[in-house]
Coordinates of C-alpha atoms in Angstrom, one line a residue:
Chain A
X1 CA 77.3 -151.9 71.1
X2 CA 74.4 -149.6 70.4
X3 CA 72.4 -147.7 73.0
X4 CA 69.4 -145.5 72.5
X5 CA 68.7 -142.4 74.5
X6 CA 65.1 -141.1 74.5
X7 CA 64.5 -137.5 75.7
X8 CA 62.4 -134.7 74.3
X9 CA 65.2 -132.2 75.0
X10 CA 67.4 -132.1 71.9
X11 CA 70.5 -130.8 73.7
X12 CA 70.6 -134.2 75.5
X13 CA 72.1 -135.6 72.3
X14 CA 75.1 -133.2 72.3
X15 CA 75.6 -133.8 76.0
X16 CA 75.8 -137.6 75.6
X17 CA 78.0 -137.4 72.5
X18 CA 80.5 -135.3 74.3
X19 CA 80.3 -137.3 77.5
X20 CA 80.9 -140.5 75.7
X21 CA 83.2 -139.0 73.1
X22 CA 86.1 -141.4 73.9
X23 CA 83.9 -144.5 73.9
X24 CA 82.3 -143.5 70.6
X25 CA 85.6 -142.8 69.0
X26 CA 87.1 -146.0 70.1
X27 CA 84.1 -147.8 68.5
X28 CA 83.1 -149.4 71.8
X29 CA 79.8 -147.5 71.8
X30 CA 77.3 -146.4 69.3
X31 CA 74.7 -143.8 70.3
X32 CA 71.2 -143.3 68.9
X33 CA 68.8 -140.7 69.9
X34 CA 65.0 -140.4 69.8
X35 CA 63.0 -137.4 70.9
X36 CA 59.7 -139.2 71.6
X37 CA 58.5 -142.6 72.5
X38 CA 57.1 -143.2 69.0
X39 CA 60.4 -142.3 67.4
X40 CA 62.2 -144.7 69.8
X41 CA 59.9 -147.5 68.8
X42 CA 60.5 -146.7 65.2
X43 CA 64.2 -146.9 65.6
X44 CA 64.0 -150.2 67.5
X45 CA 61.8 -151.7 64.9
X46 CA 64.1 -150.5 62.0
X47 CA 66.4 -153.5 62.4
X48 CA 65.4 -157.1 63.1
X49 CA 66.7 -158.1 65.5
X50 CA 67.4 -154.5 66.8
X51 CA 71.0 -153.5 67.1
X52 CA 70.1 -151.5 70.2
X53 CA 70.8 -153.4 73.4
X54 CA 70.1 -150.7 76.0
X55 CA 67.6 -147.9 76.2
X56 CA 67.8 -144.9 78.5
X57 CA 64.5 -143.0 78.5
X58 CA 63.2 -139.9 80.1
X59 CA 59.8 -140.3 81.8
X60 CA 58.3 -136.9 81.2
X61 CA 57.7 -136.5 77.5
X62 CA 54.7 -135.1 75.6
X63 CA 52.7 -137.9 74.1
X64 CA 53.9 -141.3 75.1
X65 CA 55.6 -141.2 78.5
X66 CA 58.8 -143.1 79.3
X67 CA 56.9 -145.5 81.5
X68 CA 54.6 -146.4 78.6
X69 CA 57.6 -146.8 76.3
X70 CA 59.1 -149.1 78.9
X71 CA 56.1 -151.3 78.9
X72 CA 56.0 -151.4 75.1
X73 CA 59.7 -152.2 74.8
X74 CA 59.4 -155.0 77.4
X75 CA 56.5 -156.4 75.5
X76 CA 58.0 -156.3 72.1
X77 CA 61.8 -156.6 72.8
X78 CA 62.0 -158.3 76.1
X79 CA 65.8 -158.8 75.8
X80 CA 66.5 -155.0 75.5
X81 CA 67.4 -153.5 78.9
X82 CA 65.8 -150.2 79.8
X83 CA 66.8 -147.6 82.4
X84 CA 64.7 -144.6 83.3
X85 CA 65.8 -141.0 83.7
X86 CA 63.4 -138.7 85.4
X87 CA 63.3 -135.2 86.9
X88 CA 60.8 -136.5 89.4
X89 CA 62.6 -139.0 91.6
X90 CA 59.5 -139.9 93.5
X91 CA 58.7 -143.3 94.9
X92 CA 55.7 -143.8 92.7
X93 CA 57.6 -143.4 89.4
X94 CA 60.4 -145.5 90.8
X95 CA 58.2 -148.4 91.8
X96 CA 56.3 -148.3 88.5
X97 CA 59.5 -148.4 86.5
X98 CA 60.9 -151.2 88.6
X99 CA 57.7 -153.2 88.5
X100 CA 57.7 -152.9 84.7
X101 CA 61.2 -154.3 84.5
X102 CA 63.5 -151.2 84.4
X103 CA 67.1 -152.0 85.1
X104 CA 68.1 -148.7 86.8
X105 CA 66.4 -145.5 87.8
X106 CA 68.5 -142.3 87.3
X107 CA 67.3 -138.9 88.5
X108 CA 68.0 -135.6 86.8
X109 CA 70.4 -134.0 87.0
X110 CA 72.1 -137.0 85.5
X111 CA 74.9 -138.3 87.6
X112 CA 77.3 -139.1 84.7
X113 CA 79.7 -140.9 86.9
X114 CA 77.3 -143.6 87.8
X115 CA 75.9 -143.6 84.3
X116 CA 79.3 -144.1 82.8
X117 CA 79.9 -146.9 85.2
X118 CA 76.7 -148.6 84.1
X119 CA 77.6 -148.2 80.4
X120 CA 81.2 -149.3 81.2
X121 CA 79.8 -152.5 82.6
X122 CA 77.8 -153.0 79.5
X123 CA 80.7 -152.5 77.2
X124 CA 82.9 -154.9 79.2
X125 CA 80.1 -157.5 79.1
X126 CA 79.6 -156.9 75.4
X127 CA 83.3 -157.2 74.6
X128 CA 83.9 -160.3 76.6
Chain B
X1 CA -46.3 -48.8 124.6
X2 CA -45.1 -49.9 121.1
X3 CA -41.6 -48.9 122.1
X4 CA -41.6 -51.4 125.0
X5 CA -42.7 -54.1 122.6
X6 CA -40.0 -53.2 120.2
X7 CA -37.5 -53.2 123.1
X8 CA -38.7 -56.6 124.1
X9 CA -38.2 -57.9 120.5
X10 CA -34.8 -56.3 120.2
X11 CA -33.6 -57.7 123.5
X12 CA -34.9 -61.1 122.7
X13 CA -32.9 -61.2 119.5
X14 CA -29.9 -59.6 121.1
X15 CA -29.5 -62.4 123.7
X16 CA -30.0 -65.1 121.1
X17 CA -27.0 -66.3 119.1
X18 CA -26.9 -65.1 115.5
X19 CA -25.5 -68.0 113.4
X20 CA -22.3 -68.9 115.0
X21 CA -22.0 -65.6 116.9
X22 CA -23.0 -65.7 120.6
X23 CA -22.9 -62.9 123.1
X24 CA -21.2 -63.3 126.5
X25 CA -23.2 -64.4 129.6
X26 CA -22.9 -60.9 131.1
X27 CA -24.6 -59.4 128.1
X28 CA -27.3 -62.1 128.3
X29 CA -28.0 -61.3 131.9
X30 CA -28.3 -57.6 131.1
X31 CA -30.6 -58.4 128.2
X32 CA -32.8 -60.6 130.4
X33 CA -33.1 -57.8 133.0
X34 CA -33.8 -55.5 130.1
X35 CA -36.6 -57.7 129.0
X36 CA -38.1 -57.9 132.5
X37 CA -37.9 -54.1 132.7
X38 CA -39.5 -53.7 129.2
X39 CA -42.3 -56.1 130.3
X40 CA -43.0 -54.2 133.4
X41 CA -42.9 -50.9 131.5
X42 CA -45.3 -52.4 128.9
X43 CA -47.8 -53.4 131.6
X44 CA -47.4 -50.0 133.4
X45 CA -47.9 -48.1 130.2
X46 CA -51.0 -50.1 129.2
X47 CA -52.9 -49.8 132.5
X48 CA -53.2 -46.0 131.8
X49 CA -52.7 -44.8 135.4
X50 CA -51.9 -41.1 134.9
X51 CA -48.4 -40.0 135.6
X52 CA -47.1 -43.6 136.1
X53 CA -48.0 -44.7 132.6
X54 CA -46.5 -41.4 131.3
X55 CA -43.4 -42.1 133.3
X56 CA -43.3 -45.7 132.0
X57 CA -43.5 -44.3 128.5
X58 CA -40.6 -42.0 129.1
X59 CA -38.5 -44.8 130.7
X60 CA -39.3 -47.0 127.7
X61 CA -37.9 -44.2 125.4
X62 CA -34.8 -44.3 127.5
X63 CA -34.6 -48.1 127.3
X64 CA -35.0 -48.1 123.6
X65 CA -32.4 -45.3 123.2
X66 CA -30.0 -47.2 125.5
X67 CA -30.4 -50.4 123.4
X68 CA -29.7 -48.5 120.2
X69 CA -26.7 -46.8 121.8
X70 CA -25.3 -50.0 123.2
X71 CA -25.6 -51.9 120.0
X72 CA -24.0 -49.2 117.9
X73 CA -21.2 -48.4 120.4
X74 CA -20.2 -52.0 121.4
X75 CA -18.0 -53.9 119.1
X76 CA -19.3 -57.2 120.5
X77 CA -22.9 -56.3 119.4
X78 CA -22.1 -55.0 115.9
X79 CA -23.5 -58.0 114.3
X80 CA -26.9 -56.8 115.3
X81 CA -26.4 -53.3 113.8
X82 CA -28.6 -54.3 110.8
X83 CA -31.5 -55.1 113.1
X84 CA -31.1 -51.7 114.9
X85 CA -31.1 -49.8 111.6
X86 CA -34.2 -51.7 110.6
X87 CA -36.0 -50.7 113.8
X88 CA -34.5 -47.3 114.2
X89 CA -37.1 -45.4 112.0
X90 CA -40.0 -47.0 113.8
X91 CA -38.4 -46.2 117.2
X92 CA -37.8 -42.6 116.2
X93 CA -41.4 -42.2 114.8
X94 CA -42.8 -43.7 118.0
X95 CA -40.6 -41.5 120.1
X96 CA -41.7 -38.4 118.2
X97 CA -45.4 -39.5 118.3
X98 CA -45.3 -40.3 122.0
X99 CA -43.4 -37.1 122.7
X100 CA -46.0 -35.0 120.8
X101 CA -48.7 -36.8 122.6
X102 CA -47.2 -36.0 125.9
X103 CA -46.5 -32.4 125.2
X104 CA -49.5 -31.5 123.1
X105 CA -52.2 -34.1 122.6
X106 CA -54.2 -31.7 120.5
X107 CA -51.4 -31.3 118.0
X108 CA -51.0 -35.0 117.9
X109 CA -54.7 -35.6 117.3
X110 CA -54.7 -33.3 114.3
X111 CA -51.5 -34.9 112.9
X112 CA -52.3 -38.4 113.9
X113 CA -53.0 -39.6 110.4
X114 CA -49.5 -38.4 109.3
X115 CA -48.0 -40.1 112.3
X116 CA -49.8 -43.3 111.4
X117 CA -48.7 -43.2 107.8
X118 CA -45.1 -42.5 108.7
X119 CA -45.3 -45.2 111.3
X120 CA -46.7 -47.6 108.6
X121 CA -43.7 -46.8 106.3
X122 CA -41.3 -47.2 109.1
X123 CA -42.9 -50.5 109.9
X124 CA -42.6 -51.5 106.2
X125 CA -39.0 -50.4 106.2
X126 CA -38.4 -52.5 109.3
X127 CA -39.9 -55.6 107.6
X128 CA -37.9 -55.1 104.4
X129 CA -34.8 -54.6 106.3
X130 CA -35.6 -57.6 108.4
X131 CA -36.0 -59.8 105.3
X132 CA -32.9 -58.3 103.8
X133 CA -30.9 -58.8 107.0
X134 CA -32.0 -62.4 107.3
X135 CA -31.0 -63.0 103.7
X136 CA -27.6 -61.4 104.3
X137 CA -27.2 -63.2 107.6
X138 CA -27.9 -66.5 106.0
X139 CA -25.4 -65.9 103.2
X140 CA -23.0 -64.8 105.8
X141 CA -23.6 -67.9 107.8
X142 CA -23.2 -70.1 104.8
X143 CA -19.9 -68.3 104.0
X144 CA -18.9 -68.8 107.6
X145 CA -19.9 -72.4 107.5
X146 CA -17.8 -72.8 104.4
X147 CA -14.9 -71.1 105.9
X148 CA -15.3 -73.4 108.9
X149 CA -15.4 -76.4 106.7
X150 CA -12.3 -75.2 104.9
X151 CA -10.6 -74.7 108.2
X152 CA -11.7 -78.2 109.2
X153 CA -10.4 -79.6 106.0
X154 CA -7.2 -77.7 106.4
X155 CA -6.8 -79.1 109.9
X156 CA -7.4 -82.6 108.5
X157 CA -4.9 -82.0 105.7
X158 CA -2.4 -80.6 108.3
X159 CA -2.7 -83.6 110.4
X160 CA -2.4 -85.9 107.4
X161 CA 0.6 -83.9 106.3
X162 CA 2.1 -84.2 109.8
X163 CA 1.5 -87.9 109.8
X164 CA 3.0 -88.3 106.3
X165 CA 6.0 -86.3 107.4
X166 CA 6.4 -88.6 110.3
X167 CA 6.1 -91.6 108.0
X168 CA 8.6 -90.0 105.6
X169 CA 11.1 -89.5 108.4
X170 CA 10.6 -93.1 109.6
X171 CA 10.9 -94.4 106.0
X172 CA 13.9 -92.3 105.4
X173 CA 15.6 -93.7 108.5
X174 CA 14.7 -97.2 107.4
X175 CA 16.0 -96.6 103.9
X176 CA 19.2 -95.0 105.3
X177 CA 19.7 -98.0 107.5
X178 CA 19.0 -100.3 104.5
X179 CA 21.4 -98.2 102.3
X180 CA 24.1 -98.5 105.0
X181 CA 23.5 -102.2 105.3
X182 CA 23.7 -102.6 101.5
X183 CA 26.8 -100.5 101.3
X184 CA 28.4 -102.6 103.9
X185 CA 27.3 -105.8 102.1
X186 CA 28.7 -104.3 98.9
X187 CA 32.0 -103.5 100.6
X188 CA 32.2 -107.0 102.1
X189 CA 31.4 -108.4 98.6
X190 CA 34.1 -106.3 97.1
X191 CA 36.6 -107.5 99.7
X192 CA 35.5 -111.1 99.1
X193 CA 35.9 -110.6 95.4
X194 CA 39.4 -109.2 95.9
X195 CA 40.2 -112.2 98.1
X196 CA 38.8 -114.6 95.5
X197 CA 40.8 -112.9 92.7
X198 CA 43.8 -113.2 94.9
X199 CA 43.0 -116.9 95.7
X200 CA 42.5 -117.6 92.0
X201 CA 45.8 -116.0 91.3
X202 CA 47.5 -118.0 94.1
X203 CA 45.8 -121.2 93.0
X204 CA 47.1 -120.8 89.5
X205 CA 50.5 -119.9 90.9
X206 CA 50.3 -123.2 92.9
X207 CA 49.5 -125.0 89.7
X208 CA 52.5 -123.3 88.2
X209 CA 55.0 -124.1 90.9
X210 CA 55.6 -127.7 90.0
X211 CA 55.8 -126.8 86.3
X212 CA 58.2 -124.0 87.1
X213 CA 60.4 -126.3 89.2
X214 CA 60.6 -128.7 86.3
X215 CA 61.1 -126.0 83.8
X216 CA 63.9 -124.5 85.8
X217 CA 65.5 -127.8 86.7
X218 CA 65.9 -128.8 83.1
X219 CA 67.9 -125.8 81.9
X220 CA 69.9 -125.8 85.1
X221 CA 70.9 -129.4 84.5
X222 CA 72.1 -128.4 81.0
X223 CA 74.0 -125.5 82.4
X224 CA 75.7 -127.8 84.9
X225 CA 76.2 -130.7 82.5
X226 CA 77.6 -128.6 79.7
X227 CA 80.0 -126.7 81.9
X228 CA 81.2 -130.0 83.4
X229 CA 81.6 -131.6 80.0
X230 CA 83.3 -128.5 78.6
X231 CA 85.9 -128.8 81.4
X232 CA 86.5 -132.4 80.4
X233 CA 86.8 -131.3 76.7
X234 CA 89.3 -128.7 77.6
X235 CA 91.5 -131.3 79.3
X236 CA 91.2 -133.4 76.2
X237 CA 92.0 -130.4 74.0
X238 CA 95.2 -129.9 76.0
X239 CA 96.1 -133.6 75.5
X240 CA 95.5 -133.4 71.8
X241 CA 97.5 -130.2 71.4
X242 CA 100.4 -131.8 73.3
X243 CA 100.2 -134.8 70.9
X244 CA 100.1 -132.3 68.0
X245 CA 96.7 -133.4 66.8
X246 CA 95.6 -130.0 65.6
X247 CA 92.6 -131.2 63.7
X248 CA 91.2 -133.1 66.7
X249 CA 92.0 -130.1 68.9
X250 CA 90.0 -127.8 66.6
X251 CA 87.0 -130.1 66.6
X252 CA 87.0 -130.1 70.4
X253 CA 87.3 -126.3 70.4
X254 CA 84.2 -126.0 68.2
X255 CA 82.3 -128.3 70.6
X256 CA 83.4 -126.2 73.6
X257 CA 82.3 -123.0 72.0
X258 CA 78.9 -124.5 71.1
X259 CA 78.6 -125.7 74.7
X260 CA 79.2 -122.2 76.0
X261 CA 76.4 -121.1 73.7
X262 CA 74.2 -123.8 75.1
X263 CA 75.0 -122.8 78.7
X264 CA 74.1 -119.2 77.9
X265 CA 70.9 -120.4 76.1
X266 CA 69.7 -122.5 79.0
X267 CA 70.7 -119.9 81.6
X268 CA 68.5 -117.4 79.8
X269 CA 65.8 -120.0 79.6
X270 CA 65.8 -120.4 83.3
X271 CA 66.0 -116.7 83.8
X272 CA 62.9 -116.1 81.6
X273 CA 61.0 -118.6 83.5
X274 CA 61.8 -117.0 86.9
X275 CA 60.9 -113.7 85.4
X276 CA 57.6 -115.1 84.2
X277 CA 56.8 -116.5 87.6
X278 CA 57.6 -113.2 89.2
X279 CA 55.4 -111.4 86.7
X280 CA 52.6 -113.9 87.4
X281 CA 52.5 -113.3 91.1
X282 CA 53.3 -109.6 91.1
X283 CA 50.3 -107.3 91.7
X284 CA 48.9 -106.1 88.5
X285 CA 50.5 -102.9 87.4
X286 CA 48.3 -102.9 84.4
X287 CA 51.2 -101.8 82.2
X288 CA 51.1 -103.0 78.7
X289 CA 54.4 -104.2 77.3
X290 CA 55.2 -105.3 73.7
X291 CA 55.1 -109.0 74.0
X292 CA 56.0 -112.0 71.8
X293 CA 52.9 -114.0 72.2
X294 CA 54.5 -117.1 70.5
X295 CA 57.1 -117.2 73.3
X296 CA 54.4 -116.6 76.0
X297 CA 52.2 -119.3 74.6
X298 CA 55.2 -121.7 74.4
X299 CA 56.2 -120.9 78.0
X300 CA 52.7 -121.4 79.5
X301 CA 52.0 -124.5 77.4
X302 CA 55.1 -126.1 78.9
X303 CA 54.4 -124.8 82.4
X304 CA 50.9 -126.0 82.3
X305 CA 51.9 -129.4 81.0
X306 CA 54.7 -130.0 83.5
X307 CA 52.6 -128.5 86.3
X308 CA 49.8 -131.0 85.8
X309 CA 52.2 -133.7 85.1
X310 CA 54.0 -133.1 88.4
X311 CA 50.7 -133.0 90.3
X312 CA 49.3 -136.1 88.8
X313 CA 51.7 -138.8 87.8
X314 CA 49.2 -140.7 85.8
X315 CA 48.6 -137.7 83.7
X316 CA 49.7 -138.0 80.1
X317 CA 49.0 -135.7 77.2
X318 CA 50.4 -134.5 74.0
X319 CA 50.7 -130.8 73.2
X320 CA 51.6 -128.8 70.1
X321 CA 52.3 -125.2 69.4
X322 CA 51.7 -124.0 65.9
X323 CA 53.4 -120.6 66.1
X324 CA 52.9 -118.1 63.3
X325 CA 56.4 -116.9 62.5
X326 CA 55.0 -113.6 61.3
X327 CA 53.1 -112.9 64.5
X328 CA 53.8 -109.2 65.4
X329 CA 54.7 -108.2 69.0
X330 CA 51.7 -106.5 70.5
X331 CA 51.4 -104.5 73.7
X332 CA 49.6 -106.6 76.4
X333 CA 49.5 -106.9 80.2
X334 CA 52.0 -109.8 80.2
X335 CA 50.9 -111.2 83.5
X336 CA 47.2 -111.1 82.7
X337 CA 47.5 -112.7 79.3
X338 CA 49.7 -115.3 81.0
X339 CA 47.0 -116.1 83.4
X340 CA 44.4 -116.4 80.6
X341 CA 46.7 -118.8 78.6
X342 CA 47.5 -120.8 81.7
X343 CA 43.8 -121.0 82.5
X344 CA 42.7 -122.0 79.0
X345 CA 45.5 -124.5 78.5
X346 CA 45.0 -126.1 82.0
X347 CA 41.3 -126.4 81.1
X348 CA 42.2 -128.0 77.8
X349 CA 44.5 -130.6 79.5
X350 CA 41.9 -131.2 82.1
X351 CA 39.1 -131.8 79.5
X352 CA 41.3 -134.0 77.3
X353 CA 42.3 -136.1 80.3
X354 CA 38.7 -136.3 81.3
X355 CA 37.8 -137.7 77.9
X356 CA 40.4 -140.5 78.4
X357 CA 38.9 -141.2 81.9
X358 CA 35.4 -141.4 80.5
X359 CA 36.5 -143.8 77.7
X360 CA 38.3 -146.0 80.3
X361 CA 35.3 -146.0 82.5
X362 CA 33.1 -147.0 79.6
X363 CA 35.6 -149.8 78.8
X364 CA 35.8 -148.3 75.4
X365 CA 38.5 -150.1 73.3
X366 CA 39.6 -146.7 72.0
X367 CA 40.6 -145.7 75.6
X368 CA 44.1 -147.1 75.3
X369 CA 45.0 -145.4 72.0
X370 CA 43.3 -142.1 72.8
X371 CA 46.0 -139.5 73.5
X372 CA 44.8 -136.3 75.2
X373 CA 46.0 -133.4 73.2
X374 CA 46.1 -129.6 73.5
X375 CA 47.0 -127.6 70.5
X376 CA 47.8 -123.9 70.7
X377 CA 47.9 -121.9 67.5
X378 CA 48.9 -118.3 66.9
X379 CA 47.9 -116.4 63.8
X380 CA 48.5 -112.9 62.6
X381 CA 45.3 -111.4 61.2
X382 CA 44.9 -108.2 59.4
X383 CA 44.6 -105.9 62.4
X384 CA 44.7 -108.3 65.2
X385 CA 46.4 -111.4 66.6
X386 CA 44.6 -114.6 67.2
X387 CA 45.5 -117.3 69.7
X388 CA 43.4 -120.5 69.8
X389 CA 43.6 -123.2 72.4
X390 CA 42.1 -126.5 71.3
X391 CA 41.6 -129.8 73.2
X392 CA 40.3 -133.1 72.0
X393 CA 38.2 -133.5 75.2
X394 CA 34.5 -134.3 75.5
X395 CA 33.5 -130.8 74.3
X396 CA 31.0 -128.4 75.8
X397 CA 27.3 -129.0 75.3
X398 CA 25.6 -126.2 73.4
X399 CA 23.2 -125.5 76.3
X400 CA 26.0 -124.5 78.7
X401 CA 28.3 -122.7 76.2
X402 CA 26.6 -119.4 77.0
X403 CA 27.2 -119.9 80.8
X404 CA 30.8 -120.8 80.9
X405 CA 32.0 -117.2 81.1
X406 CA 29.8 -116.5 84.1
X407 CA 31.5 -116.1 87.4
X408 CA 31.4 -119.2 89.6
X409 CA 30.2 -121.5 86.8
X410 CA 32.1 -124.7 86.9
X411 CA 31.5 -128.3 85.9
X412 CA 34.4 -129.5 87.9
X413 CA 33.6 -131.3 91.2
X414 CA 33.4 -129.1 94.3
X415 CA 36.8 -128.0 95.5
X416 CA 38.4 -128.6 92.1
X417 CA 37.7 -125.3 90.5
X418 CA 36.7 -121.8 91.7
X419 CA 34.6 -121.2 88.6
X420 CA 36.4 -117.9 88.2
X421 CA 39.0 -118.9 85.7
X422 CA 37.0 -118.3 82.5
X423 CA 35.1 -115.3 83.7
X424 CA 38.4 -113.7 84.7
X425 CA 39.9 -114.6 81.4
X426 CA 36.9 -113.1 79.6
X427 CA 37.3 -109.9 81.6
X428 CA 41.0 -109.7 80.9
X429 CA 40.6 -110.2 77.2
X430 CA 37.5 -108.0 76.6
X431 CA 37.9 -105.2 79.2
X432 CA 41.6 -105.3 79.7
X433 CA 42.6 -105.6 76.0
X434 CA 39.5 -104.7 74.0
X435 CA 39.6 -108.1 72.4
X436 CA 37.3 -111.1 72.1
X437 CA 37.2 -114.5 73.7
X438 CA 34.9 -117.0 72.0
X439 CA 34.4 -120.7 72.1
X440 CA 33.4 -123.3 69.6
X441 CA 32.9 -126.9 70.4
X442 CA 31.6 -130.2 69.0
X443 CA 30.5 -132.5 71.8
X444 CA 32.6 -135.6 71.8
X445 CA 35.2 -134.1 69.6
X446 CA 36.8 -130.9 70.6
X447 CA 36.7 -127.5 72.3
X448 CA 38.4 -124.5 70.9
X449 CA 38.8 -121.2 72.7
X450 CA 39.8 -118.3 70.4
X451 CA 41.4 -115.2 71.8
X452 CA 41.5 -112.2 69.5
X453 CA 43.4 -109.1 70.5
X454 CA 43.5 -106.0 68.3
X455 CA 47.0 -104.8 67.4
X456 CA 46.4 -101.3 68.6

């Protein structure tokens, strides 16, 4: 199962790779990274249908924001699930994300326990 | 007899004022009595009663002598000296004639012609003296009159001078009061200016706060996350070692050590942001420190973006830093240049976002695809360093380009901007660093502010 993480901070990649080291090694999980909304869309469009089933996106990024990316993904790839990760856990962003069809809304600092649970559920669903 | 007439004439003139000189009332009274006496003597002498007329003649001698004596002796009558000298010869001749006539009429008869001739000359002398005196007197009077006029003029001048002095004192008081008022106004203005500068600083700090919070939160998250994950990795490392998977264990060890580097990197990042914030709010020491302007530009570009972003959720923009890797470190007042960068970058974001709003309002189909963008570029020039801040906003019309550096000039709605940002930036660059701050803009396309700071 392939998930895509979108964040303009490059160190996020290392963090996720280490956090999900076991899942990646066992082959249950494949991680892809994009550092902007545009890059994320490129990755999603690379395969038809896209291999990515889930996208975690930061909201605050230069250029296209996570919320815009959410809209675009929902428009072009309605079956891909999207969760938002934001440093600003305000109601406005939360509501916008949920209205646009986001699955979950995580606030930074990322609570990896709940994130792992969410991904664990996905893997279980995927494997069954 | 002639002597009495002469006395009458002399007394008459003595009591009259000569030009501006008048005699006192006492003298006048005396002269009047003298005239009465002379008149009586004249009559007595002319009636030719023996003895009495002789006596009158003798008395008239005495009267004439007395007049001569008084005029010559009294200071108050000296102005009539000339007249006395004119008449003196004739008085003396008459006196001698009359005396001779009294003592020896025969002798007088035989010498009468001589007496008459002498008397004629004395009379001529009197007339000449008279004319001369009159002339002299007139000249004297004219002189006196002039002096008097001069005195009058002097008095007028004095009074004008006095008046002027009074006016000068009044004006001086007025001006002093005005000067004091102005000084107070200036002092108030200076205090207000200081307050405004402080307010501007605080306002920009307020703009920074949200950005700073975001910028600190991010590295802190990494510090926390990487230390946490490293802990997990170390547990795994132990497991792998116990299993004897050395290769796996080594791989994990490499990850842990790279994580520690990342922790240190992000820790330092947070530290530098806090330092920057402190520097921004600290009162200006004016101390110039060798500064990496690439780093400063990067810091403030992010702070500005995240600050605006935190304030306005709908705000989106792209930003880029083209940093010249060969940019030398140059001594600048860190905090001041930071404020200039923050101000220019904020303006850029504001302008670019404004352009998007304008397009949206005009229902322009390009509105959706338009991405507000601020590009900061640093360049090492021959003897200076250039930093340009460009936005793709609506641009600045040529007619107001010359005004934008003036204090209080703003195109932002009331309450949105103090109008001091650019003027303060201009001061900081030109006066504080001997550099240049210029603007170039194409309406509808871009605005570019160019900072040039000399290396030394």
